[in-house]
Coordinates of C-alpha atoms in Angstrom, one line a residue:
Chain A
M1 CA -10.5 35.7 -14.3
N2 CA -7.8 35.9 -11.8
K3 CA -10.0 37.4 -9.1
T4 CA -8.0 37.9 -6.0
I5 CA -9.4 35.2 -3.7
K6 CA -7.9 34.7 -0.2
T7 CA -6.5 31.4 -0.4
T8 CA -3.3 31.3 1.6
G9 CA -3.9 29.7 5.1
L10 CA -6.8 27.6 5.9
T11 CA -9.8 29.4 7.4
H12 CA -13.6 29.3 7.2
Q13 CA -13.2 32.1 4.6
T14 CA -10.6 30.3 2.6
V15 CA -13.2 27.4 2.1
V16 CA -16.3 29.8 1.4
S17 CA -14.2 31.4 -1.2
I18 CA -13.0 28.3 -2.9
S19 CA -16.6 27.1 -3.0
R20 CA -18.1 30.4 -4.3
H21 CA -15.2 30.5 -6.9
K22 CA -16.4 27.4 -8.2
S23 CA -20.2 28.2 -8.0
E24 CA -20.9 25.2 -6.1
P25 CA -24.3 24.1 -5.0
K26 CA -24.9 24.6 -1.2
W27 CA -24.6 21.1 0.0
M28 CA -21.0 20.9 -1.1
L29 CA -20.2 24.1 0.6
Q30 CA -21.7 22.5 3.8
R31 CA -19.7 19.3 3.5
R32 CA -16.4 21.4 3.0
L33 CA -17.3 23.4 6.1
Q34 CA -18.1 20.4 8.1
A35 CA -14.9 18.9 7.2
L36 CA -12.8 21.9 7.9
K37 CA -14.2 21.6 11.6
L38 CA -13.2 18.1 11.7
F39 CA -9.7 18.8 10.3
Q40 CA -9.0 21.5 12.9
A41 CA -10.2 19.1 15.7
R42 CA -7.9 16.3 14.8
A43 CA -4.4 15.8 15.8
L44 CA -1.6 14.8 13.3
P45 CA -1.0 11.0 13.1
T46 CA 1.9 10.1 15.4
W47 CA 2.4 6.8 13.8
G48 CA 4.3 6.4 10.5
A49 CA 6.3 9.1 8.8
D50 CA 7.7 12.3 10.6
L51 CA 5.1 15.1 9.8
S52 CA 6.3 17.5 12.3
Q53 CA 7.8 19.9 9.7
L54 CA 4.1 20.4 8.3
D55 CA 2.8 23.9 8.7
F56 CA -0.6 24.2 7.3
S57 CA -0.7 28.0 7.4
Q58 CA 1.9 28.2 4.8
F59 CA 0.2 26.4 2.0
R60 CA -2.0 28.0 -0.7
Y61 CA -5.2 26.0 -0.8
Y62 CA -6.5 27.0 -4.2
R63 CA -5.2 28.9 -7.1
P64 CA -7.2 29.3 -10.2
A65 CA -5.8 28.1 -13.7
P66 CA -4.8 31.1 -16.0
T67 CA -7.5 29.8 -18.6
K68 CA -10.7 28.3 -18.8
P69 CA -11.2 24.6 -19.7
Q70 CA -10.2 24.0 -23.1
T71 CA -10.8 21.1 -25.4
R72 CA -8.5 21.7 -28.2
W73 CA -4.7 21.2 -28.1
Q74 CA -3.8 24.5 -30.2
D75 CA -6.2 26.7 -28.0
L76 CA -3.9 26.3 -25.0
P77 CA -1.5 29.1 -24.1
P78 CA 2.0 28.6 -25.6
K79 CA 3.8 28.6 -22.3
I80 CA 1.6 25.6 -20.8
R81 CA 1.8 23.8 -23.9
T82 CA 5.5 23.6 -23.8
T83 CA 5.4 22.3 -20.3
F84 CA 3.1 19.7 -21.3
E85 CA 5.2 18.7 -24.4
K86 CA 8.1 18.2 -21.9
L87 CA 5.8 15.7 -20.1
G88 CA 5.3 14.0 -23.3
L89 CA 1.5 14.7 -23.6
P90 CA 1.1 15.4 -27.4
Q91 CA 2.6 12.0 -28.1
A92 CA 0.3 10.4 -25.8
E93 CA -2.4 12.1 -27.7
Q94 CA -1.3 11.0 -30.9
E95 CA -0.9 7.4 -29.9
A96 CA -4.8 7.6 -29.6
L97 CA -4.8 7.3 -25.8
A98 CA -8.3 8.3 -24.6
G99 CA -9.3 11.6 -23.2
I100 CA -6.5 13.5 -21.8
K101 CA -7.0 15.5 -18.6
A102 CA -4.2 17.8 -17.8
Q103 CA -4.1 19.4 -14.7
Y104 CA -2.0 22.6 -14.6
D105 CA -2.1 24.1 -10.9
S106 CA -5.3 23.2 -9.6
E107 CA -7.8 23.6 -12.3
I108 CA -8.3 21.6 -15.4
I109 CA -7.3 23.7 -18.4
Y110 CA -7.2 21.1 -21.0
S111 CA -9.7 18.4 -21.4
S112 CA -10.5 16.2 -24.4
L113 CA -12.8 13.3 -24.3
K114 CA -13.0 10.8 -27.3
Q115 CA -16.4 10.8 -28.8
R116 CA -16.8 7.4 -28.9
L117 CA -16.6 7.0 -25.2
A118 CA -19.2 9.6 -24.8
R119 CA -21.4 7.5 -27.2
K120 CA -21.2 4.6 -24.9
G121 CA -22.4 6.7 -22.0
V122 CA -18.9 6.9 -20.3
V123 CA -18.7 10.1 -18.3
F124 CA -15.0 11.6 -17.7
V125 CA -15.1 15.0 -16.6
S126 CA -13.4 17.0 -13.8
M127 CA -14.7 16.7 -10.3
E128 CA -16.0 20.4 -10.6
E129 CA -18.0 19.5 -13.9
G130 CA -19.2 16.2 -11.9
V131 CA -20.7 18.5 -9.1
Q132 CA -22.5 20.8 -11.7
Q133 CA -23.5 18.3 -14.3
Y134 CA -24.3 15.0 -12.4
P135 CA -25.3 16.4 -8.9
Q136 CA -27.3 13.4 -8.0
L137 CA -24.5 10.9 -8.7
V138 CA -21.9 12.9 -7.1
R139 CA -23.9 13.7 -3.9
Q140 CA -24.9 10.1 -3.6
Y141 CA -21.4 8.7 -3.8
F142 CA -19.0 11.6 -2.7
G143 CA -17.5 10.9 0.6
R144 CA -19.4 7.7 1.1
L145 CA -16.1 5.5 1.2
V146 CA -13.7 8.0 2.4
P147 CA -15.7 10.4 4.7
P148 CA -14.0 13.4 6.3
Q149 CA -14.0 11.5 9.6
D150 CA -11.6 8.9 8.2
N151 CA -8.4 10.9 8.8
K152 CA -7.1 14.3 9.1
F153 CA -6.0 14.4 5.6
A154 CA -9.3 13.1 4.2
A155 CA -11.0 15.9 6.1
L156 CA -8.5 18.4 4.7
N157 CA -9.1 17.3 1.2
T158 CA -13.0 17.3 1.7
A159 CA -12.8 21.0 2.9
V160 CA -10.3 22.5 0.3
W161 CA -10.7 19.8 -2.7
S162 CA -10.1 21.0 -6.2
G163 CA -9.6 19.3 -9.5
G164 CA -9.6 15.3 -9.8
S165 CA -11.8 13.4 -12.1
F166 CA -15.2 12.2 -11.9
I167 CA -15.7 9.0 -14.0
Y168 CA -18.8 6.8 -14.5
V169 CA -18.9 3.8 -16.8
P170 CA -22.3 2.4 -17.6
P171 CA -23.1 -1.3 -17.1
K172 CA -21.1 -3.8 -19.5
V173 CA -19.1 -1.1 -20.9
K174 CA -15.6 -2.0 -21.5
V175 CA -13.4 1.1 -21.9
A176 CA -10.6 -0.5 -24.1
I177 CA -8.0 2.3 -23.7
P178 CA -6.6 3.6 -20.4
L179 CA -8.0 6.9 -19.1
Q180 CA -5.1 9.3 -18.2
A181 CA -4.8 12.3 -15.9
Y182 CA -1.8 14.0 -16.2
F183 CA -1.2 16.8 -13.6
R184 CA 1.6 19.1 -12.3
I185 CA 2.3 21.2 -9.6
N186 CA 4.4 24.4 -10.4
S187 CA 3.9 27.1 -7.9
P188 CA 5.8 27.2 -4.4
H189 CA 3.6 27.2 -1.3
F190 CA 0.9 25.4 -3.3
G191 CA -0.9 22.3 -2.1
Q192 CA -2.9 20.0 -4.5
F193 CA -6.1 18.3 -3.2
E194 CA -7.5 16.5 -6.0
R195 CA -10.7 14.5 -5.6
T196 CA -11.3 11.4 -7.6
L197 CA -14.7 9.4 -7.7
I198 CA -15.0 6.5 -10.0
I199 CA -18.1 4.5 -10.4
A200 CA -17.5 1.3 -12.4
D201 CA -21.2 0.0 -12.9
E202 CA -22.0 -3.9 -13.2
G203 CA -19.7 -5.7 -15.5
S204 CA -17.8 -2.9 -16.9
F205 CA -14.0 -2.4 -17.3
L206 CA -12.0 0.5 -16.7
H207 CA -8.1 1.4 -16.5
Y208 CA -7.4 4.7 -15.3
I209 CA -3.8 6.2 -15.0
E210 CA -2.4 9.0 -13.3
G211 CA 1.0 10.2 -13.4
C212 CA 2.5 13.2 -11.8
T213 CA 5.7 15.2 -12.1
A214 CA 6.6 18.4 -10.3
P215 CA 9.5 20.7 -10.6
T216 CA 11.6 21.4 -7.5
Y217 CA 11.0 24.2 -5.0
S218 CA 12.6 25.4 -2.0
S219 CA 9.6 25.3 0.5
A220 CA 7.5 22.3 1.2
S221 CA 4.5 21.7 -0.8
L222 CA 1.5 19.5 0.2
H223 CA -0.5 17.1 -1.8
A224 CA -3.4 15.4 -0.1
A225 CA -5.7 13.7 -2.5
V226 CA -8.6 11.5 -2.1
V227 CA -9.7 8.7 -4.5
E228 CA -12.8 6.8 -4.1
I229 CA -13.8 4.0 -6.3
F230 CA -17.1 1.8 -6.5
V231 CA -16.6 -1.6 -8.2
K232 CA -19.9 -2.8 -8.9
P233 CA -20.6 -6.6 -9.4
R234 CA -18.4 -8.4 -12.0
A235 CA -16.7 -5.1 -13.0
R236 CA -12.9 -4.6 -13.2
V237 CA -11.0 -1.4 -12.4
R238 CA -7.4 -1.0 -12.7
Y239 CA -5.9 2.0 -11.1
T240 CA -2.4 3.0 -12.1
T241 CA -0.3 5.7 -10.4
I242 CA 3.2 6.8 -11.1
Q243 CA 4.2 9.4 -8.8
N244 CA 7.2 11.4 -9.3
W245 CA 6.8 14.6 -6.9
S246 CA 9.8 16.7 -6.5
T247 CA 11.6 16.0 -3.2
N248 CA 10.0 18.9 -1.1
V249 CA 6.3 17.6 -1.4
Y250 CA 4.3 16.0 1.4
N251 CA 2.3 13.2 -0.3
L252 CA -0.2 12.0 1.8
V253 CA -3.1 10.2 0.0
T254 CA -6.3 8.3 0.9
K255 CA -7.3 5.7 -1.9
R256 CA -10.1 3.5 -1.2
A257 CA -12.0 1.0 -3.3
W258 CA -15.3 -0.6 -2.6
V259 CA -15.3 -4.2 -4.3
E260 CA -18.7 -5.9 -4.8
E261 CA -19.7 -9.6 -5.7
E262 CA -17.2 -11.0 -8.2
A263 CA -15.6 -7.7 -9.0
V264 CA -11.9 -7.0 -9.2
M265 CA -9.9 -3.9 -8.2
E266 CA -6.2 -3.6 -9.1
W267 CA -4.0 -0.9 -7.7
V268 CA -0.7 -0.4 -9.5
D269 CA 1.3 2.2 -7.5
G270 CA 4.8 3.7 -8.3
N271 CA 6.1 6.2 -5.6
L272 CA 9.5 7.6 -6.8
G273 CA 9.6 11.3 -5.6
S274 CA 8.4 13.5 -2.8
K275 CA 9.8 14.2 0.7
V276 CA 7.3 12.0 2.7
T277 CA 4.7 9.8 1.2
M278 CA 2.0 8.1 3.2
K279 CA -0.3 6.1 1.0
Y280 CA -2.0 2.7 1.7
P281 CA -4.5 2.0 -1.0
C282 CA -7.3 -0.1 0.1
C283 CA -9.7 -2.6 -1.1
I284 CA -12.8 -3.4 0.9
L285 CA -13.9 -6.8 -0.5
A286 CA -17.5 -6.4 0.3
G287 CA -19.2 -9.0 -2.0
P288 CA -18.7 -12.9 -2.2
K289 CA -15.5 -13.7 -4.5
A290 CA -14.4 -10.3 -4.8
H291 CA -10.8 -9.9 -5.4
G292 CA -8.4 -7.1 -4.7
E293 CA -4.8 -6.6 -6.0
M294 CA -2.0 -4.3 -5.1
L295 CA 1.2 -3.9 -6.9
S296 CA 3.6 -1.4 -5.7
L297 CA 6.9 0.0 -6.1
A298 CA 8.7 2.6 -3.8
L299 CA 12.0 4.3 -4.2
A300 CA 13.4 6.5 -1.6
S301 CA 16.8 8.6 -2.0
H302 CA 18.3 11.1 0.2
Q303 CA 16.0 12.7 3.0
Q304 CA 13.1 10.9 1.4
H305 CA 10.8 8.6 3.4
Q306 CA 8.3 6.3 1.5
D307 CA 5.8 5.0 3.9
T308 CA 3.5 3.0 1.6
G309 CA 1.6 -0.2 1.8
A310 CA -1.9 -1.6 1.2
K311 CA -5.1 -2.6 3.0
M312 CA -7.3 -5.4 2.1
I313 CA -10.4 -5.7 4.1
H314 CA -12.1 -9.2 3.6
L315 CA -15.9 -8.8 4.4
A316 CA -17.5 -11.7 2.3
P317 CA -17.0 -15.2 1.7
Q318 CA -14.4 -16.5 -0.9
T319 CA -12.7 -13.0 -1.4
S320 CA -9.1 -13.1 -2.3
S321 CA -6.4 -10.6 -2.3
Q322 CA -2.9 -10.2 -3.2
I323 CA -0.2 -7.6 -2.3
V324 CA 3.1 -7.4 -4.2
A325 CA 5.4 -4.5 -2.7
K326 CA 8.9 -3.6 -3.7
S327 CA 10.9 -1.1 -2.4
I328 CA 14.5 0.4 -2.9
A329 CA 16.3 2.6 -0.4
K330 CA 19.4 4.5 -1.4
D331 CA 21.6 7.5 -0.4
G332 CA 20.1 7.5 3.2
G333 CA 16.6 7.0 2.1
R334 CA 14.0 5.1 4.1
T335 CA 11.2 2.8 2.9
S336 CA 8.6 1.3 4.9
Y337 CA 5.8 -1.2 4.0
R338 CA 2.9 -0.6 6.3
G339 CA 0.0 -3.0 5.5
L340 CA -3.1 -4.5 6.9
V341 CA -5.0 -7.7 6.0
K342 CA -8.2 -8.2 7.8
I343 CA -10.4 -11.2 7.5
A344 CA -13.8 -10.6 9.1
P345 CA -15.5 -13.6 10.7
R346 CA -18.0 -13.9 7.6
A347 CA -15.3 -14.1 5.3
E348 CA -15.1 -17.9 5.0
G349 CA -12.8 -19.3 2.6
A350 CA -10.8 -16.0 2.0
R351 CA -7.5 -16.1 0.8
S352 CA -4.7 -13.4 1.1
Q353 CA -1.0 -13.3 0.0
I354 CA 1.2 -10.7 0.8
S355 CA 4.8 -10.4 -0.4
C356 CA 7.2 -7.6 0.3
D357 CA 10.9 -7.3 -1.2
A358 CA 13.1 -4.6 -0.2
L359 CA 16.5 -3.5 -1.6
I360 CA 19.2 -1.4 0.5
L361 CA 21.8 0.1 -1.7
D362 CA 24.1 1.6 1.0
P363 CA 24.7 1.4 4.9
Q364 CA 22.9 4.8 5.4
S365 CA 19.6 3.6 3.9
R366 CA 16.9 1.9 6.0
S367 CA 14.1 -0.3 5.2
D368 CA 11.0 -1.4 7.3
T369 CA 8.3 -3.7 7.1
Y370 CA 5.2 -3.3 9.3
P371 CA 2.4 -5.7 8.4
L372 CA -0.6 -6.4 10.4
N373 CA -2.7 -9.7 9.7
Q374 CA -6.0 -9.8 11.6
I375 CA -7.8 -13.3 11.0
E376 CA -10.9 -13.7 12.5
T377 CA -12.0 -16.8 11.1
A378 CA -10.4 -20.3 11.1
K379 CA -11.5 -20.9 7.4
A380 CA -9.2 -18.5 5.9
I381 CA -5.7 -18.7 4.5
V382 CA -3.2 -15.7 4.8
E383 CA 0.4 -16.1 3.7
H384 CA 2.9 -13.3 4.4
E385 CA 6.5 -13.1 3.2
A386 CA 9.1 -10.4 3.2
T387 CA 12.8 -10.2 2.4
V388 CA 15.3 -7.4 2.8
S389 CA 18.8 -7.6 1.2
Q390 CA 21.3 -5.9 -0.8
I391 CA 22.1 -6.4 -4.4
S392 CA 23.3 -9.9 -4.8
Q393 CA 27.0 -10.2 -5.1
D394 CA 26.6 -13.2 -7.2
Q395 CA 24.3 -11.6 -9.7
L396 CA 26.8 -8.6 -9.8
F397 CA 29.7 -10.8 -10.4
Y398 CA 28.0 -12.7 -13.0
L399 CA 27.2 -9.5 -15.0
T400 CA 30.6 -8.0 -14.5
S401 CA 32.2 -11.0 -15.8
R402 CA 29.9 -10.8 -18.8
G403 CA 31.5 -7.4 -19.6
F404 CA 29.1 -5.0 -17.9
D405 CA 30.7 -2.3 -15.9
E406 CA 29.5 -2.2 -12.2
M407 CA 27.1 0.8 -12.5
R408 CA 25.3 -0.8 -15.7
A409 CA 25.3 -4.1 -13.8
R410 CA 23.4 -2.5 -10.8
A411 CA 21.2 -0.7 -13.1
L412 CA 20.2 -4.1 -14.6
I413 CA 19.6 -5.9 -11.4
V414 CA 17.4 -3.1 -10.1
A415 CA 15.6 -3.1 -13.3
G416 CA 14.9 -6.9 -12.9
F417 CA 13.9 -6.3 -9.3
I418 CA 11.0 -4.1 -10.4
Q419 CA 10.1 -6.0 -13.4
P420 CA 6.8 -7.4 -11.9
L421 CA 5.5 -3.9 -11.6
V422 CA 6.9 -2.4 -15.1
K423 CA 5.2 -5.4 -16.8
Q424 CA 2.0 -4.3 -15.9
L425 CA 2.3 -0.7 -17.0
P426 CA 1.4 0.5 -20.7
L427 CA 4.3 0.6 -22.8
E428 CA 5.1 4.5 -22.6
Y429 CA 4.9 4.4 -18.8
A430 CA 7.1 1.2 -18.4
V431 CA 9.8 3.0 -20.8
E432 CA 9.5 6.1 -18.6
L433 CA 9.7 4.4 -15.2
N434 CA 12.8 2.4 -16.8
R435 CA 14.5 5.6 -17.6
L436 CA 13.6 7.1 -14.3
I437 CA 15.2 4.3 -12.5
E438 CA 18.2 4.2 -14.6
L439 CA 18.7 8.1 -13.9
E440 CA 18.2 7.4 -10.2
M441 CA 20.9 4.6 -10.2
E442 CA 23.5 6.8 -11.6
G443 CA 26.2 7.4 -9.2
A444 CA 24.7 4.7 -7.0
V445 CA 27.7 2.7 -7.0
G446 CA 28.8 2.1 -3.2
Chain B
M1 CA 24.7 -21.8 18.6
K2 CA 22.3 -21.1 21.4
T3 CA 18.8 -22.6 21.4
Q4 CA 16.1 -21.1 23.3
L5 CA 12.7 -22.5 23.6
I6 CA 9.8 -20.5 24.8
W7 CA 6.5 -22.1 25.6
L8 CA 3.6 -19.5 25.6
K9 CA 1.0 -19.4 28.1
P10 CA -2.2 -17.5 28.2
G11 CA -1.3 -13.8 29.3
Q12 CA 1.2 -11.2 28.2
H13 CA 4.8 -12.0 27.1
Q14 CA 7.5 -9.7 26.3
I15 CA 10.7 -11.1 25.2
E16 CA 13.8 -9.1 24.0
T17 CA 16.9 -10.6 22.8
R18 CA 20.1 -8.8 21.9
L19 CA 22.7 -10.3 19.8
A20 CA 26.5 -9.5 19.9
T21 CA 29.2 -9.9 17.4
K22 CA 29.0 -13.3 15.7
E23 CA 26.4 -14.6 18.1
E24 CA 24.0 -17.1 16.7
Q25 CA 20.6 -17.9 18.2
T26 CA 17.6 -19.9 17.4
I27 CA 14.5 -19.3 19.2
L28 CA 11.5 -21.5 19.0
V29 CA 8.4 -20.2 20.2
L30 CA 5.4 -22.7 20.7
G31 CA 2.0 -22.5 22.0
W32 CA -1.5 -23.8 22.0
F33 CA -4.6 -22.3 23.4
Q34 CA -8.0 -23.3 23.8
N35 CA -11.4 -22.2 25.4
Q36 CA -11.2 -18.4 26.3
D37 CA -7.5 -18.4 26.2
Q38 CA -6.0 -14.9 25.6
T39 CA -2.3 -14.6 24.8
Q40 CA -0.2 -11.8 23.4
V41 CA 3.4 -12.0 22.6
E42 CA 5.9 -9.1 21.8
L43 CA 9.2 -10.6 20.7
T44 CA 12.1 -8.2 19.8
I45 CA 15.3 -9.5 18.4
R46 CA 18.1 -6.8 18.1
H47 CA 21.2 -7.3 16.1
Q48 CA 23.7 -4.6 17.6
A49 CA 26.7 -6.3 16.2
A50 CA 28.3 -7.4 13.2
Q51 CA 27.8 -11.0 11.8
S52 CA 25.1 -11.8 14.2
H53 CA 22.6 -14.7 13.2
S54 CA 19.2 -15.1 14.2
Q55 CA 16.5 -17.6 13.6
I56 CA 13.2 -17.5 14.9
L57 CA 10.4 -20.3 14.3
I58 CA 7.0 -19.7 15.6
R59 CA 4.2 -22.4 15.8
V60 CA 1.2 -21.2 17.7
G61 CA -2.3 -22.0 17.3
G62 CA -5.7 -22.1 19.1
Q63 CA -9.1 -23.8 19.2
D64 CA -12.6 -22.7 20.6
Q65 CA -12.6 -19.2 21.4
A66 CA -8.9 -18.5 21.7
R67 CA -7.5 -15.1 20.9
I68 CA -3.7 -14.9 19.8
K69 CA -1.5 -12.0 19.2
V70 CA 1.8 -12.4 17.9
Q71 CA 3.9 -9.4 17.4
T72 CA 7.8 -10.1 16.2
R73 CA 10.4 -7.3 15.6
I74 CA 13.7 -7.9 14.0
I75 CA 15.8 -4.9 14.3
I76 CA 19.2 -4.5 12.3
E77 CA 21.1 -1.8 13.8
P78 CA 23.5 0.3 11.6
Q79 CA 26.6 -1.3 13.1
A80 CA 25.3 -5.0 12.6
Q81 CA 26.9 -5.2 9.2
E82 CA 26.5 -8.8 7.7
A83 CA 23.9 -9.9 10.1
Q84 CA 21.3 -12.6 9.1
A85 CA 17.9 -12.9 10.3
E86 CA 15.3 -15.4 9.5
L87 CA 11.7 -15.5 10.9
Q88 CA 9.4 -18.4 10.1
S89 CA 5.9 -18.0 11.7
K90 CA 2.8 -20.3 11.3
T91 CA -0.5 -19.9 13.0
L92 CA -3.0 -22.6 13.1
L93 CA -6.8 -21.7 13.8
L94 CA -9.6 -24.0 14.7
D95 CA -13.1 -23.5 15.5
Q96 CA -13.8 -19.9 16.5
A97 CA -10.1 -19.0 17.3
Q98 CA -8.8 -15.7 16.2
A99 CA -5.2 -14.4 15.6
Q100 CA -3.4 -11.1 15.0
V101 CA 0.1 -11.6 13.5
Q102 CA 2.6 -8.7 13.1
P103 CA 5.8 -9.8 11.8
E104 CA 7.8 -6.5 11.5
L105 CA 11.3 -5.7 10.3
E106 CA 13.6 -2.6 10.7
I107 CA 16.6 -2.8 8.8
K108 CA 19.1 0.1 9.1
T109 CA 21.9 -0.9 7.2
N110 CA 22.6 -2.7 3.8
Q111 CA 25.1 -5.7 4.3
V112 CA 22.3 -7.9 5.5
R113 CA 20.0 -10.5 4.7
A114 CA 16.9 -10.4 6.6
S115 CA 13.5 -12.5 5.9
H116 CA 10.1 -13.2 7.3
A117 CA 7.4 -15.6 6.4
A118 CA 4.2 -15.8 8.2
S119 CA 1.1 -17.8 7.4
I120 CA -2.0 -18.3 9.0
G121 CA -4.5 -21.1 8.2
S122 CA -6.7 -24.0 9.4
L123 CA -6.1 -27.8 8.9
D124 CA -6.4 -29.2 5.5
P125 CA -9.7 -30.7 4.9
N126 CA -8.0 -33.3 2.6
Q127 CA -5.8 -34.6 5.3
L128 CA -8.5 -34.7 7.8
F129 CA -10.6 -36.7 5.3
Y130 CA -7.7 -39.1 4.5
L131 CA -7.0 -40.0 8.3
Q132 CA -10.7 -40.5 8.8
Q133 CA -10.9 -42.7 5.8
R134 CA -8.1 -44.7 7.5
G135 CA -10.2 -45.3 10.4
L136 CA -9.5 -42.3 12.8
K137 CA -12.4 -40.8 14.6
P138 CA -12.8 -37.0 13.7
Q139 CA -11.3 -36.0 17.1
Q140 CA -8.4 -38.3 16.8
A141 CA -7.5 -37.1 13.1
R142 CA -7.8 -33.5 14.3
R143 CA -5.3 -34.0 17.4
Q144 CA -3.1 -36.1 15.0
L145 CA -2.8 -33.3 12.7
I146 CA -2.2 -30.7 15.4
R147 CA 0.8 -32.6 16.4
A148 CA 2.1 -32.8 13.1
F149 CA 1.7 -28.9 12.8
F150 CA 4.2 -28.7 15.9
H151 CA 6.3 -31.3 14.4
Q152 CA 7.0 -29.7 11.0
G153 CA 10.3 -28.8 10.1
T154 CA 13.7 -30.4 11.0
W155 CA 14.6 -28.1 14.0
F156 CA 13.6 -30.6 16.6
K157 CA 16.8 -32.7 16.3
N158 CA 17.8 -31.3 19.8
Q159 CA 16.9 -34.3 22.1
S160 CA 15.6 -32.5 25.1
I161 CA 13.4 -30.2 23.0
Q162 CA 12.0 -33.1 21.2
K163 CA 11.2 -34.7 24.9
Q164 CA 9.4 -31.7 25.9
L165 CA 7.4 -31.1 22.9
T166 CA 6.4 -34.8 23.0
N167 CA 5.3 -34.5 26.5
Y168 CA 3.3 -31.1 25.9
L169 CA 1.5 -32.6 22.8
S170 CA 0.5 -35.7 24.6
S171 CA -1.0 -33.3 27.3
L172 CA -3.4 -31.7 24.7

């Protein structure tokens, strides 16, 4: 299984061997190679976070997983099973959550899909399986929303993508339980380039959850995923991400949704880890009355920079969008909100509401807000508000006078601050997030 | 408290204000644009010292094919502990006017309070209807509401500003 393929460094040969290793059709290899050229031709973005430390020749671009895809839990190798147990996976399984895709290194080794989903015609497979089993759908939609020309990291992902999910929900099918993807990076010098494609057909509903944790390593890792979502008329998709990469990971992600008539797209995005995150999920509101929502949380600690935000592009009449961004900067961390709301001349009657709140916990930390509102019709309403402050002394005083020690009081106030996001998460994620924040807050009394 | 009044004209404007210790400043930025007018404003407020306060109020708008770009940046430097900054921006668009509004914050320390609010919109059709129903012609109703847009808030207690504004609005 573990054929030695050259996967460190980024060359024509690397891309060819990845594609060959996955036995891909020719068209996919061609797309990869074309994207590689675009990637090499393009300079690093100069705006936003500092990427000057990135050395693309350092990373491994592909690493086959130690076992073939499995469907049964007990068939998994014991070592990997323990890793997942620490992540709480078996519990999630017990709780009858839908098919769990667990990604260990870059290939999916564990996959289970509940039969009733399959009976409804819902497709939930790895991207590789998608290419093999549904070539027509994949060929039609892959790269349509995020073409390799879009940005340097989209080109990189297209060239070396590996793993990720392919989901198709047939018309009028409501997937009642969230579909989850759990994955993990645990090898140094190793980049992950998931590619996810979701197609929610007319009137369907889907909630997709991705959460990631990664152990700490000394050398920088790179994560450059691409997510493309097509929300057909009257469908609704919610995409939840809880991201807790180790503090050496560059997380450079392109996420975009195409939202048609009366459809709803919701992004829920929590960024807690990584060294640098640059992520601006986007909704292109293409059909009349389409609605886009973004709810995000960023937490930056020592030497971390969370450069996150959202893009809402209103192309059709009566479209609406809402952005709620919360951020916490501590121990010298930096959070930036960077957003775009664009209302095209045709989007008469469009509405957009943006609200950014930032907490700065100590004098070394920093918080920025860079919103851009482009309004090209007089028949639209855009409202933007942002606040930056520290923990309120009044609230702190109130809680300490009620008997909480200062640390506990601070943790409670921060928990209250992020409540609007936590409320939108499934229970086990909410618990996990609260616990993570509590851990982060330990020793943050200043 | 120092009050600065800035009238925008078509063209490019670059304004930078630095605030020293305990300095308080109010800046009003006003402008109305029509026909093919194009304007671009870059306003930077830099809090360099402790306990400095700034308040910025922006009311700009346009009609016809006016193009408006407003970029504001409030920077609070690490040494500017206990600084307070507030920005309120409203943009009124009529006809085929377009706007680009960029209210930015760069906050480099924690003992501060900084906020901004920016809204972009058109005239309320209900208000237009109400005024016409009371006998105003559509154009009059519109002019009346444009004036009201500039009069919002209570910051025009300053007599000389009040006067300048009235003069300006009567010329619209």
